[in-house]
Amino acid sequence: MSVSFAKLSFLVLALMFLVVDRPSSCLELIDDKFVYRNFQDHKRDTFLHNRFKKGFAWGVATSAYQIEGGWNEDGKGPSIWDTCSHQGGHVFMNHTGDVACDSYHKIAEDVAILKDLGVTYYRFSVSWSRLLPDGTLNHPVNKHGLAYYHKLIDALINANIEPVVTLFHFDLPQALQDIGGFENRQTVQHFLYFADFCFREFGQKVKYWVTINEPYVYVLFGHEYGLIAPNLKLPSQRSFNIAHNLILAHARAWKRYHERYGQEQQGLVGMAFSTIWAEPMTQKAADLEAANLFMQMTVGWFARPHYHSDYPDEMKEYIEKHTDIKLPEFSPQEKEQILTRSCDFYGLNHYMTVMVKERGNEMPGQMFDPETVRSEIDRNWIVKEGYYTIVPWGIRKALNWIHKHFHGPAIIVTENGMPHVGYDVNLEDQDRVEYMTAYINEVMKAQLLDGVDVRGYFAWSLMDNFEWTHGYMMRFGLHYVNFTDPARPRMARASAKAYTEIIQDNGFPSKVREDL
Ligand code: BGC
């Protein structure tokens, strides 16, 4: 039986064409109420004036392939994204990350704009194949790559900016893909060596580690739908095996850190999970169940093993009942020895809310589509570029869901942001200012009103960059980057200035309510 499971790829493809963008300036603050077009829940949407708790981490995020360039410089080995973009046919206008924002040569410029922003955290990723050209320690480490990251980290620390380092953000060394990528357990082992190497090399200076970025997207979009590197279209069963190995890869790295380095280095090791919020269409039990199933099969799939040592029961039942997939199992030793509480913080990447209901007899939905669930984007919502919904309360609900299901863990919003499409300079991104204001306000409500242990917010992204299959056409930057100018100048948008103010205020303090 062929399996119709988690077809989120359609969400990207189909909705790109189906959903027409609506005007963006529908999100405003009037009389202390968010007036989001079509959101009329005043209690839920009333703006909160207050400050985040002391010590809240303010940051921005990027990733290596999206900004560095220098794709074959100084001994860097190729990654699957070099292969994908050079092959042609996968990326808008065949753009590549060969130069990108040229951050490989622009440490000073990048740190300068970070300083101007006023952030105290910067999440970036190291390129595995820049450090270990074939992904392994069987060959010499690339000294130039090592020097680059040391220099970047030192420059950040000198600027009082805490580095938050992602070890693997989609750009697997091509040499490891050649042996089967994460489908091959040897890659898990090489990831462990790589992680160990980074902890040893940089751990005196780096206190926050994200092992793997969005395994859900990497597995499904890269291995089943063929949309992103390594552009494979494997049967679902193999996706589940790869996912399983990624979960173990994180857990092993986490354990290694705490066994060998944690005591001395006193850092935290987490993972960044793509976290869509699934809002039940109605309060009917069947819809509540469908929404829960959606969350379990997207978020729970990758996160639950690190908090409860196994896959979600709902997911296991669903897969057994509706598919011919054999969900891999964790051995008792794996459960006990490496999975238990193997995440020091939940990294929440959030870009989207969907409405979910029980499918009943309807035609299959366009998106996440197990047999019993139908999800869709409410046609009244603002949707940016066909995929990124503007539903600020969705992030608060997602935060609460994580809090409830995973023992109230420490959470860092490791990515949140919204795109524009086009090459125009457009520095007046008022819609992004409104977006950030609203989303950050909802994060603050989760912290102050709901008691969620959310410790930081990192905006995606510091600057426009290589947006995977959309190339340079899709822009998330708080800074505009001119990609036709060899100097790749960065220019602050209005959203950068607005973010700086929010950071300086540690929230939205005017008219702080004493009663909170
Ligand atoms: C990824 C980023 C990406 C962002 C915006 C996340 O899925 O981690 O690399 O640029 O979404 O699409």
Short mmCIF file of C-alpha atoms and ligand atoms in Angstrom, two decimals:
data_model
loop_
_atom_site.label_atom_id
_atom_site.label_comp_id
_atom_site.label_asym_id
_atom_site.label_seq_id
_atom_site.Cartn_x
_atom_site.Cartn_y
_atom_site.Cartn_z
CA MET A 1 0.00 0.00 0.00
CA SER A 2 1.42 3.35 -0.82
CA VAL A 3 1.54 5.75 2.04
CA SER A 4 0.11 9.22 2.05
CA PHE A 5 1.93 10.58 5.03
CA ALA A 6 3.02 14.10 5.94
CA LYS A 7 2.89 15.45 2.46
CA LEU A 8 4.12 18.80 3.55
CA SER A 9 5.93 19.14 0.30
CA PHE A 10 2.63 19.88 -1.30
CA LEU A 11 2.23 22.58 1.21
CA VAL A 12 5.18 24.30 -0.37
CA LEU A 13 4.46 23.48 -3.94
CA ALA A 14 0.70 23.55 -4.18
CA LEU A 15 0.18 26.55 -1.98
CA MET A 16 2.81 28.53 -3.79
CA PHE A 17 0.41 28.52 -6.67
CA LEU A 18 -2.92 28.26 -4.96
CA VAL A 19 -2.78 30.93 -2.33
CA VAL A 20 -2.68 34.46 -3.54
CA ASP A 21 -0.76 36.86 -1.35
CA ARG A 22 -2.91 39.33 0.47
CA PRO A 23 -1.97 42.88 1.28
CA SER A 24 0.57 42.86 4.03
CA SER A 25 -0.28 45.92 6.04
CA CYS A 26 -3.21 44.33 7.81
CA LEU A 27 -1.44 43.81 11.04
CA GLU A 28 -1.51 46.87 13.18
CA LEU A 29 -1.67 47.93 16.75
CA ILE A 30 -4.64 50.14 17.51
CA ASP A 31 -5.67 51.05 21.04
CA ASP A 32 -3.55 48.29 22.48
CA LYS A 33 -5.19 45.66 20.37
CA PHE A 34 -3.59 43.90 17.52
CA VAL A 35 -5.87 44.49 14.65
CA TYR A 36 -5.03 41.56 12.51
CA ARG A 37 -7.42 41.47 9.69
CA ASN A 38 -9.86 38.69 10.50
CA PHE A 39 -8.68 38.08 14.02
CA GLN A 40 -11.34 39.28 16.37
CA ASP A 41 -10.44 37.62 19.59
CA HIS A 42 -9.63 40.73 21.56
CA LYS A 43 -8.73 38.96 24.75
CA ARG A 44 -6.23 36.76 22.96
CA ASP A 45 -4.89 39.48 20.71
CA THR A 46 -4.61 42.39 23.12
CA PHE A 47 -1.09 43.73 23.21
CA LEU A 48 0.85 43.08 26.37
CA HIS A 49 2.93 45.89 27.79
CA ASN A 50 5.69 44.44 29.85
CA ARG A 51 9.27 43.28 29.80
CA PHE A 52 10.67 39.80 29.40
CA LYS A 53 12.24 38.29 32.49
CA LYS A 54 15.81 39.38 33.11
CA GLY A 55 18.44 37.58 31.07
CA PHE A 56 16.22 36.94 28.05
CA ALA A 57 18.49 36.08 25.12
CA TRP A 58 18.09 38.31 22.07
CA GLY A 59 19.62 37.09 18.87
CA VAL A 60 19.55 36.58 15.15
CA ALA A 61 20.28 33.47 13.12
CA THR A 62 21.95 32.43 9.86
CA SER A 63 23.48 29.26 8.46
CA ALA A 64 26.76 28.49 6.72
CA TYR A 65 25.69 27.61 3.21
CA GLN A 66 23.19 30.45 3.15
CA ILE A 67 25.74 33.19 3.90
CA GLU A 68 29.38 32.10 3.69
CA GLY A 69 30.26 31.67 0.06
CA GLY A 70 33.88 30.61 -0.43
CA TRP A 71 32.44 27.29 -1.50
CA ASN A 72 35.75 25.75 -2.61
CA GLU A 73 38.22 28.09 -1.02
CA ASP A 74 41.17 27.18 1.17
CA GLY A 75 40.53 23.45 1.10
CA LYS A 76 36.82 23.33 1.84
CA GLY A 77 35.24 20.09 0.63
CA PRO A 78 31.95 20.10 -1.29
CA SER A 79 28.65 19.69 0.50
CA ILE A 80 25.39 18.32 -0.86
CA TRP A 81 24.26 21.91 -1.44
CA ASP A 82 27.24 22.60 -3.68
CA THR A 83 26.23 19.54 -5.66
CA CYS A 84 22.55 20.46 -5.72
CA SER A 85 23.03 24.06 -6.78
CA HIS A 86 25.71 23.25 -9.37
CA GLN A 87 23.61 20.51 -10.91
CA GLY A 88 21.07 23.06 -12.06
CA GLY A 89 17.34 22.67 -12.12
CA HIS A 90 16.81 22.65 -8.37
CA VAL A 91 17.10 26.29 -7.40
CA PHE A 92 15.34 29.40 -8.69
CA MET A 93 17.30 30.69 -11.71
CA ASN A 94 20.02 28.20 -10.81
CA HIS A 95 21.36 30.48 -8.10
CA THR A 96 24.17 29.00 -6.03
CA GLY A 97 25.75 29.66 -2.66
CA ASP A 98 29.18 30.01 -4.24
CA VAL A 99 29.51 33.58 -2.99
CA ALA A 100 26.25 34.17 -1.09
CA CYS A 101 26.76 37.06 1.38
CA ASP A 102 30.50 36.40 1.21
CA SER A 103 30.61 36.07 4.97
CA TYR A 104 33.70 33.91 4.63
CA HIS A 105 35.50 37.17 3.92
CA LYS A 106 33.36 39.52 5.95
CA ILE A 107 33.68 38.72 9.61
CA ALA A 108 34.19 42.36 10.50
CA GLU A 109 31.15 43.51 8.52
CA ASP A 110 28.92 40.82 10.00
CA VAL A 111 29.99 41.53 13.54
CA ALA A 112 29.53 45.25 12.97
CA ILE A 113 25.90 44.85 11.96
CA LEU A 114 25.30 42.46 14.83
CA LYS A 115 26.68 45.06 17.20
CA ASP A 116 24.54 47.77 15.69
CA LEU A 117 21.50 45.59 16.11
CA GLY A 118 22.27 45.21 19.79
CA VAL A 119 21.81 41.45 19.89
CA THR A 120 23.67 39.51 22.54
CA TYR A 121 23.44 36.13 20.76
CA TYR A 122 24.30 35.08 17.24
CA ARG A 123 23.24 31.69 15.95
CA PHE A 124 25.27 30.57 12.94
CA SER A 125 26.31 27.18 11.66
CA VAL A 126 29.71 25.73 10.94
CA SER A 127 30.15 24.14 7.56
CA TRP A 128 31.09 20.53 8.28
CA SER A 129 33.01 20.16 5.02
CA ARG A 130 34.90 23.42 5.57
CA LEU A 131 36.32 21.90 8.74
CA LEU A 132 36.52 18.25 7.67
CA PRO A 133 36.57 18.27 3.86
CA ASP A 134 35.28 14.72 3.48
CA GLY A 135 33.27 14.84 6.68
CA THR A 136 35.59 12.51 8.54
CA LEU A 137 38.63 12.73 10.74
CA ASN A 138 40.40 10.21 8.48
CA HIS A 139 42.07 13.10 6.72
CA PRO A 140 43.68 16.26 8.03
CA VAL A 141 41.44 18.94 9.40
CA ASN A 142 41.24 22.03 7.21
CA LYS A 143 43.29 24.54 9.17
CA HIS A 144 41.91 27.48 7.23
CA GLY A 145 38.36 26.53 8.07
CA LEU A 146 39.33 26.16 11.68
CA ALA A 147 41.00 29.56 11.67
CA TYR A 148 37.91 31.15 10.10
CA TYR A 149 35.56 29.93 12.83
CA HIS A 150 37.99 30.79 15.61
CA LYS A 151 38.30 34.26 14.21
CA LEU A 152 34.53 34.66 13.92
CA ILE A 153 33.92 33.35 17.43
CA ASP A 154 36.64 35.58 18.89
CA ALA A 155 35.24 38.61 17.11
CA LEU A 156 31.79 37.85 18.50
CA ILE A 157 33.07 37.43 22.02
CA ASN A 158 35.02 40.66 21.78
CA ALA A 159 31.78 42.34 20.80
CA ASN A 160 29.98 40.75 23.80
CA ILE A 161 27.93 38.52 21.55
CA GLU A 162 27.43 34.94 22.63
CA PRO A 163 27.97 32.44 19.79
CA VAL A 164 25.28 29.79 19.35
CA VAL A 165 26.70 27.19 17.00
CA THR A 166 24.68 24.83 14.84
CA LEU A 167 26.71 21.81 13.80
CA PHE A 168 24.60 20.65 10.91
CA HIS A 169 22.25 22.94 9.00
CA PHE A 170 21.33 20.94 5.85
CA ASP A 171 24.85 21.00 4.27
CA LEU A 172 26.10 17.44 4.66
CA PRO A 173 29.60 16.82 3.25
CA GLN A 174 29.14 15.30 -0.20
CA ALA A 175 31.59 12.52 0.67
CA LEU A 176 29.23 11.33 3.40
CA GLN A 177 26.26 11.49 1.05
CA ASP A 178 28.28 9.26 -1.23
CA ILE A 179 28.23 6.54 1.42
CA GLY A 180 24.47 6.93 1.88
CA GLY A 181 24.25 10.00 4.10
CA PHE A 182 22.36 9.56 7.34
CA GLU A 183 20.82 6.37 6.08
CA ASN A 184 24.20 4.82 6.81
CA ARG A 185 25.03 4.41 10.50
CA GLN A 186 28.64 5.26 9.69
CA THR A 187 27.49 8.82 9.09
CA VAL A 188 26.05 8.88 12.60
CA GLN A 189 29.48 7.88 13.82
CA HIS A 190 31.19 10.54 11.72
CA PHE A 191 28.75 13.11 13.05
CA LEU A 192 29.73 12.12 16.56
CA TYR A 193 33.42 12.57 15.75
CA PHE A 194 32.68 15.91 14.11
CA ALA A 195 30.63 17.10 17.08
CA ASP A 196 33.33 15.94 19.47
CA PHE A 197 35.91 17.76 17.40
CA CYS A 198 33.90 21.01 17.56
CA PHE A 199 33.26 20.72 21.29
CA ARG A 200 36.98 20.20 21.84
CA GLU A 201 38.09 22.97 19.50
CA PHE A 202 35.54 25.66 20.28
CA GLY A 203 33.95 24.58 23.53
CA GLN A 204 35.99 26.92 25.72
CA LYS A 205 34.30 29.77 23.91
CA VAL A 206 30.95 28.36 22.79
CA LYS A 207 28.32 27.61 25.40
CA TYR A 208 25.31 26.95 23.20
CA TRP A 209 25.19 24.17 20.65
CA VAL A 210 22.44 23.20 18.25
CA THR A 211 23.33 19.77 16.91
CA ILE A 212 20.94 19.47 13.97
CA ASN A 213 18.66 21.99 12.29
CA GLU A 214 15.13 20.93 11.39
CA PRO A 215 15.57 17.21 10.86
CA TYR A 216 11.92 17.04 9.76
CA VAL A 217 12.54 19.31 6.79
CA TYR A 218 15.90 17.76 5.98
CA VAL A 219 14.49 14.24 5.95
CA LEU A 220 11.21 14.73 4.16
CA PHE A 221 12.00 17.54 1.76
CA GLY A 222 15.49 16.25 1.02
CA HIS A 223 14.93 12.50 0.89
CA GLU A 224 11.31 11.85 0.08
CA TYR A 225 10.11 14.80 -1.98
CA GLY A 226 13.39 15.57 -3.69
CA LEU A 227 12.99 19.30 -3.20
CA ILE A 228 16.14 20.18 -1.32
CA ALA A 229 19.55 18.53 -1.22
CA PRO A 230 20.26 15.67 -1.55
CA ASN A 231 17.19 15.74 -3.85
CA LEU A 232 16.19 12.14 -3.35
CA LYS A 233 12.78 10.59 -3.74
CA LEU A 234 13.02 7.59 -1.51
CA PRO A 235 10.12 5.50 -0.25
CA SER A 236 8.70 6.64 3.11
CA GLN A 237 10.19 3.69 4.93
CA ARG A 238 13.67 4.99 4.21
CA SER A 239 12.77 8.47 5.47
CA PHE A 240 11.80 6.94 8.76
CA ASN A 241 15.11 5.10 8.95
CA ILE A 242 17.05 8.29 8.22
CA ALA A 243 15.00 10.19 10.80
CA HIS A 244 15.78 7.48 13.33
CA ASN A 245 19.50 7.84 12.70
CA LEU A 246 19.34 11.62 13.04
CA ILE A 247 17.61 11.29 16.39
CA LEU A 248 20.33 8.94 17.56
CA ALA A 249 23.02 11.22 16.11
CA HIS A 250 21.79 14.10 18.22
CA ALA A 251 21.47 11.97 21.34
CA ARG A 252 24.97 10.55 20.96
CA ALA A 253 26.47 14.01 20.49
CA TRP A 254 24.55 15.30 23.50
CA LYS A 255 25.82 12.44 25.62
CA ARG A 256 29.37 12.86 24.42
CA TYR A 257 29.29 16.54 25.33
CA HIS A 258 28.10 15.88 28.84
CA GLU A 259 30.46 12.96 29.40
CA ARG A 260 33.59 14.65 28.15
CA TYR A 261 33.13 18.38 28.14
CA GLY A 262 30.06 19.51 30.04
CA GLN A 263 31.55 19.72 33.47
CA GLU A 264 34.43 21.86 32.38
CA GLN A 265 32.76 23.86 29.64
CA GLN A 266 29.32 24.28 31.24
CA GLY A 267 27.45 24.57 27.96
CA LEU A 268 24.04 23.48 26.70
CA VAL A 269 23.28 21.21 23.78
CA GLY A 270 19.91 21.36 22.04
CA MET A 271 18.35 20.79 18.65
CA ALA A 272 16.26 23.07 16.39
CA PHE A 273 12.89 21.59 15.48
CA SER A 274 10.55 22.88 12.79
CA THR A 275 7.46 23.65 14.78
CA ILE A 276 4.29 24.36 12.83
CA TRP A 277 1.26 25.09 14.97
CA ALA A 278 -1.81 22.96 14.14
CA GLU A 279 -4.95 24.73 15.29
CA PRO A 280 -8.02 22.50 15.56
CA MET A 281 -10.70 23.73 13.19
CA THR A 282 -13.41 23.23 15.85
CA GLN A 283 -13.49 22.05 19.43
CA LYS A 284 -15.06 18.74 18.39
CA ALA A 285 -13.18 15.78 19.83
CA ALA A 286 -12.35 14.42 16.38
CA ASP A 287 -10.77 17.72 15.30
CA LEU A 288 -8.85 18.06 18.53
CA GLU A 289 -7.53 14.58 17.95
CA ALA A 290 -6.60 15.36 14.35
CA ALA A 291 -4.70 18.48 15.42
CA ASN A 292 -2.90 16.53 18.10
CA LEU A 293 -1.96 13.85 15.58
CA PHE A 294 -0.56 16.53 13.31
CA MET A 295 1.62 17.90 16.11
CA GLN A 296 2.77 14.45 17.17
CA MET A 297 3.72 13.44 13.65
CA THR A 298 5.63 16.59 12.89
CA VAL A 299 7.07 17.86 16.18
CA GLY A 300 6.65 14.75 18.34
CA TRP A 301 8.35 12.52 15.78
CA PHE A 302 11.73 14.19 16.31
CA ALA A 303 11.41 15.78 19.73
CA ARG A 304 9.56 13.28 21.88
CA PRO A 305 12.37 10.69 21.84
CA HIS A 306 14.61 13.25 23.58
CA TYR A 307 12.10 14.01 26.28
CA HIS A 308 10.25 10.71 26.75
CA SER A 309 12.72 8.25 25.18
CA ASP A 310 10.38 7.07 22.44
CA TYR A 311 8.18 8.07 19.51
CA PRO A 312 4.70 9.38 20.35
CA ASP A 313 2.11 6.68 20.95
CA GLU A 314 -0.30 8.42 18.59
CA MET A 315 2.29 8.21 15.84
CA LYS A 316 3.08 4.57 16.48
CA GLU A 317 -0.60 3.67 16.40
CA TYR A 318 -1.25 5.70 13.30
CA ILE A 319 1.63 4.19 11.38
CA GLU A 320 0.71 0.70 12.35
CA LYS A 321 -2.94 1.13 11.47
CA HIS A 322 -2.73 3.14 8.29
CA THR A 323 0.57 2.34 6.63
CA ASP A 324 2.87 -0.51 5.80
CA ILE A 325 5.84 1.26 7.32
CA LYS A 326 7.81 -0.32 10.06
CA LEU A 327 8.74 2.40 12.47
CA PRO A 328 12.29 1.68 13.65
CA GLU A 329 12.55 0.96 17.34
CA PHE A 330 14.94 2.26 19.94
CA SER A 331 16.64 -0.51 21.88
CA PRO A 332 16.19 -0.57 25.65
CA GLN A 333 19.83 0.54 26.02
CA GLU A 334 19.35 3.41 23.62
CA LYS A 335 16.26 4.49 25.51
CA GLU A 336 17.93 4.33 28.83
CA GLN A 337 21.45 5.35 28.10
CA ILE A 338 21.31 7.95 25.42
CA LEU A 339 17.82 9.23 24.80
CA THR A 340 16.66 10.12 28.27
CA ARG A 341 16.42 13.89 28.56
CA SER A 342 18.92 14.34 25.77
CA CYS A 343 18.07 17.94 24.96
CA ASP A 344 19.16 20.83 27.16
CA PHE A 345 16.87 23.20 25.32
CA TYR A 346 14.18 22.91 22.71
CA GLY A 347 15.10 25.08 19.73
CA LEU A 348 11.84 26.24 18.21
CA ASN A 349 11.84 27.24 14.55
CA HIS A 350 8.44 28.65 13.73
CA TYR A 351 7.05 29.96 10.46
CA MET A 352 3.58 28.60 10.10
CA THR A 353 0.13 27.84 11.50
CA VAL A 354 -2.42 25.56 9.85
CA MET A 355 -6.02 24.69 10.63
CA VAL A 356 -6.62 21.01 11.11
CA LYS A 357 -9.70 18.86 11.16
CA GLU A 358 -10.70 15.28 10.88
CA ARG A 359 -10.79 14.35 7.25
CA GLY A 360 -14.07 12.41 7.24
CA ASN A 361 -15.19 11.71 3.70
CA GLU A 362 -13.61 14.73 2.13
CA MET A 363 -11.10 14.67 -0.63
CA PRO A 364 -7.49 14.48 0.52
CA GLY A 365 -6.04 17.78 1.68
CA GLN A 366 -3.19 19.48 -0.05
CA MET A 367 -0.69 19.27 2.72
CA PHE A 368 -0.04 17.13 5.74
CA ASP A 369 -2.22 14.31 4.84
CA PRO A 370 -2.40 11.16 6.82
CA GLU A 371 -5.58 9.26 6.13
CA THR A 372 -7.52 10.82 8.95
CA VAL A 373 -6.35 14.40 9.02
CA ARG A 374 -6.90 17.38 6.84
CA SER A 375 -4.97 20.60 7.22
CA GLU A 376 -5.29 23.85 5.43
CA ILE A 377 -4.47 27.49 5.60
CA ASP A 378 -7.41 29.64 6.58
CA ARG A 379 -8.20 31.64 3.50
CA ASN A 380 -8.59 34.79 5.53
CA TRP A 381 -5.09 34.77 6.91
CA ILE A 382 -2.30 36.79 5.47
CA VAL A 383 0.08 34.41 3.76
CA LYS A 384 3.49 35.56 2.64
CA GLU A 385 4.80 33.96 -0.48
CA GLY A 386 2.27 31.20 -0.41
CA TYR A 387 3.58 29.43 2.66
CA TYR A 388 4.50 31.69 5.56
CA THR A 389 1.30 32.48 7.43
CA ILE A 390 0.96 35.50 9.65
CA VAL A 391 -0.80 34.17 12.71
CA PRO A 392 0.98 35.63 15.74
CA TRP A 393 -1.00 33.68 18.35
CA GLY A 394 0.20 30.46 16.65
CA ILE A 395 3.66 30.81 18.16
CA ARG A 396 2.22 31.22 21.66
CA LYS A 397 0.16 28.08 21.24
CA ALA A 398 3.14 26.17 19.85
CA LEU A 399 5.22 27.25 22.85
CA ASN A 400 2.49 26.09 25.20
CA TRP A 401 2.20 22.75 23.42
CA ILE A 402 5.93 22.10 23.82
CA HIS A 403 5.75 23.16 27.44
CA LYS A 404 2.90 20.78 28.12
CA HIS A 405 4.20 17.75 26.25
CA PHE A 406 7.90 17.77 27.10
CA HIS A 407 8.07 18.45 30.85
CA GLY A 408 8.18 22.25 30.60
CA PRO A 409 11.60 22.35 28.94
CA ALA A 410 13.83 25.36 28.44
CA ILE A 411 12.91 26.74 25.01
CA ILE A 412 14.75 29.13 22.73
CA VAL A 413 12.99 30.44 19.66
CA THR A 414 15.89 29.62 17.36
CA GLU A 415 14.18 30.97 14.20
CA ASN A 416 11.18 33.11 13.37
CA GLY A 417 10.75 35.56 10.54
CA MET A 418 8.98 36.47 7.36
CA PRO A 419 10.01 36.81 3.75
CA HIS A 420 9.70 39.26 0.92
CA VAL A 421 10.10 38.26 -2.66
CA GLY A 422 12.03 40.37 -5.11
CA TYR A 423 15.27 42.15 -5.76
CA ASP A 424 14.15 45.69 -4.89
CA VAL A 425 16.04 47.55 -2.25
CA ASN A 426 12.93 48.07 -0.08
CA LEU A 427 14.37 49.12 3.26
CA GLU A 428 10.99 50.19 4.62
CA ASP A 429 9.69 46.80 5.61
CA GLN A 430 6.85 47.97 7.81
CA ASP A 431 5.11 44.62 7.48
CA ARG A 432 8.13 42.89 8.99
CA VAL A 433 8.20 45.44 11.82
CA GLU A 434 4.59 44.59 12.59
CA TYR A 435 5.26 40.89 12.25
CA MET A 436 8.15 40.98 14.72
CA THR A 437 6.31 43.17 17.15
CA ALA A 438 3.33 40.85 17.16
CA TYR A 439 5.26 37.58 17.30
CA ILE A 440 7.65 38.73 20.00
CA ASN A 441 4.70 40.02 21.99
CA GLU A 442 3.11 36.57 21.78
CA VAL A 443 6.36 34.98 22.94
CA MET A 444 6.32 37.36 25.91
CA LYS A 445 2.75 36.34 26.73
CA ALA A 446 3.87 32.71 26.74
CA GLN A 447 6.66 33.56 29.16
CA LEU A 448 4.85 35.95 31.49
CA LEU A 449 1.22 34.87 31.33
CA ASP A 450 1.46 31.15 30.62
CA GLY A 451 4.62 30.27 32.54
CA VAL A 452 6.42 28.76 29.56
CA ASP A 453 10.18 28.63 30.14
CA VAL A 454 11.11 30.47 26.97
CA ARG A 455 14.56 31.94 27.32
CA GLY A 456 15.37 33.62 24.05
CA TYR A 457 14.25 34.78 20.64
CA PHE A 458 16.43 34.69 17.52
CA ALA A 459 15.08 36.41 14.45
CA TRP A 460 15.59 34.79 11.06
CA SER A 461 17.61 36.32 9.61
CA LEU A 462 20.46 38.76 10.18
CA MET A 463 20.50 39.52 6.47
CA ASP A 464 19.09 38.42 3.14
CA ASN A 465 20.75 35.19 2.09
CA PHE A 466 20.54 32.09 -0.08
CA GLU A 467 17.02 30.89 0.66
CA TRP A 468 17.49 27.30 -0.52
CA THR A 469 15.33 26.49 -3.54
CA HIS A 470 14.24 30.13 -3.80
CA GLY A 471 17.81 31.35 -4.20
CA TYR A 472 18.25 35.07 -3.61
CA MET A 473 14.74 35.89 -4.68
CA MET A 474 13.27 35.29 -1.23
CA ARG A 475 14.51 37.61 1.47
CA PHE A 476 14.22 37.26 5.22
CA GLY A 477 16.88 39.80 6.20
CA LEU A 478 16.72 42.49 8.81
CA HIS A 479 19.45 43.77 6.51
CA TYR A 480 19.15 44.06 2.78
CA VAL A 481 22.04 42.57 0.80
CA ASN A 482 22.80 43.62 -2.75
CA PHE A 483 23.77 40.37 -4.46
CA THR A 484 24.72 42.01 -7.71
CA ASP A 485 27.41 44.10 -6.05
CA PRO A 486 30.66 42.13 -5.57
CA ALA A 487 31.12 43.87 -2.21
CA ARG A 488 27.77 42.46 -1.01
CA PRO A 489 26.92 45.57 1.02
CA ARG A 490 24.49 45.10 3.91
CA MET A 491 21.94 47.83 4.65
CA ALA A 492 19.73 47.98 7.71
CA ARG A 493 16.00 47.76 7.09
CA ALA A 494 13.36 49.43 9.27
CA SER A 495 12.88 46.04 10.96
CA ALA A 496 16.49 46.08 12.15
CA LYS A 497 15.90 49.40 13.87
CA ALA A 498 12.61 48.25 15.36
CA TYR A 499 14.28 45.08 16.66
CA THR A 500 17.02 47.13 18.32
CA GLU A 501 14.40 49.10 20.21
CA ILE A 502 12.62 45.98 21.37
CA ILE A 503 15.94 44.56 22.55
CA GLN A 504 16.86 47.74 24.39
CA ASP A 505 13.49 47.71 26.12
CA ASN A 506 13.67 43.96 26.74
CA GLY A 507 10.11 43.84 25.45
CA PHE A 508 7.37 46.43 25.31
CA PRO A 509 7.43 48.27 28.59
CA SER A 510 5.41 51.44 28.03
CA LYS A 511 2.46 51.28 30.37
CA VAL A 512 3.87 48.20 32.16
CA ARG A 513 1.15 46.58 34.18
CA GLU A 514 2.20 46.23 37.77
CA ASP A 515 -0.35 43.53 38.41
CA LEU A 516 1.40 40.97 36.21
C1 BGC B 1 15.55 26.96 7.87
C2 BGC B 1 16.29 28.15 7.32
C3 BGC B 1 15.44 28.84 6.27
C4 BGC B 1 14.18 29.33 6.95
C5 BGC B 1 13.24 30.15 6.06
C6 BGC B 1 14.09 27.20 8.11
O1 BGC B 1 13.40 26.09 7.69
O2 BGC B 1 16.19 26.47 9.02
O3 BGC B 1 17.51 27.71 6.81
O4 BGC B 1 16.11 29.85 5.61
O5 BGC B 1 13.46 28.21 7.40
O6 BGC B 1 12.63 29.38 5.09
#
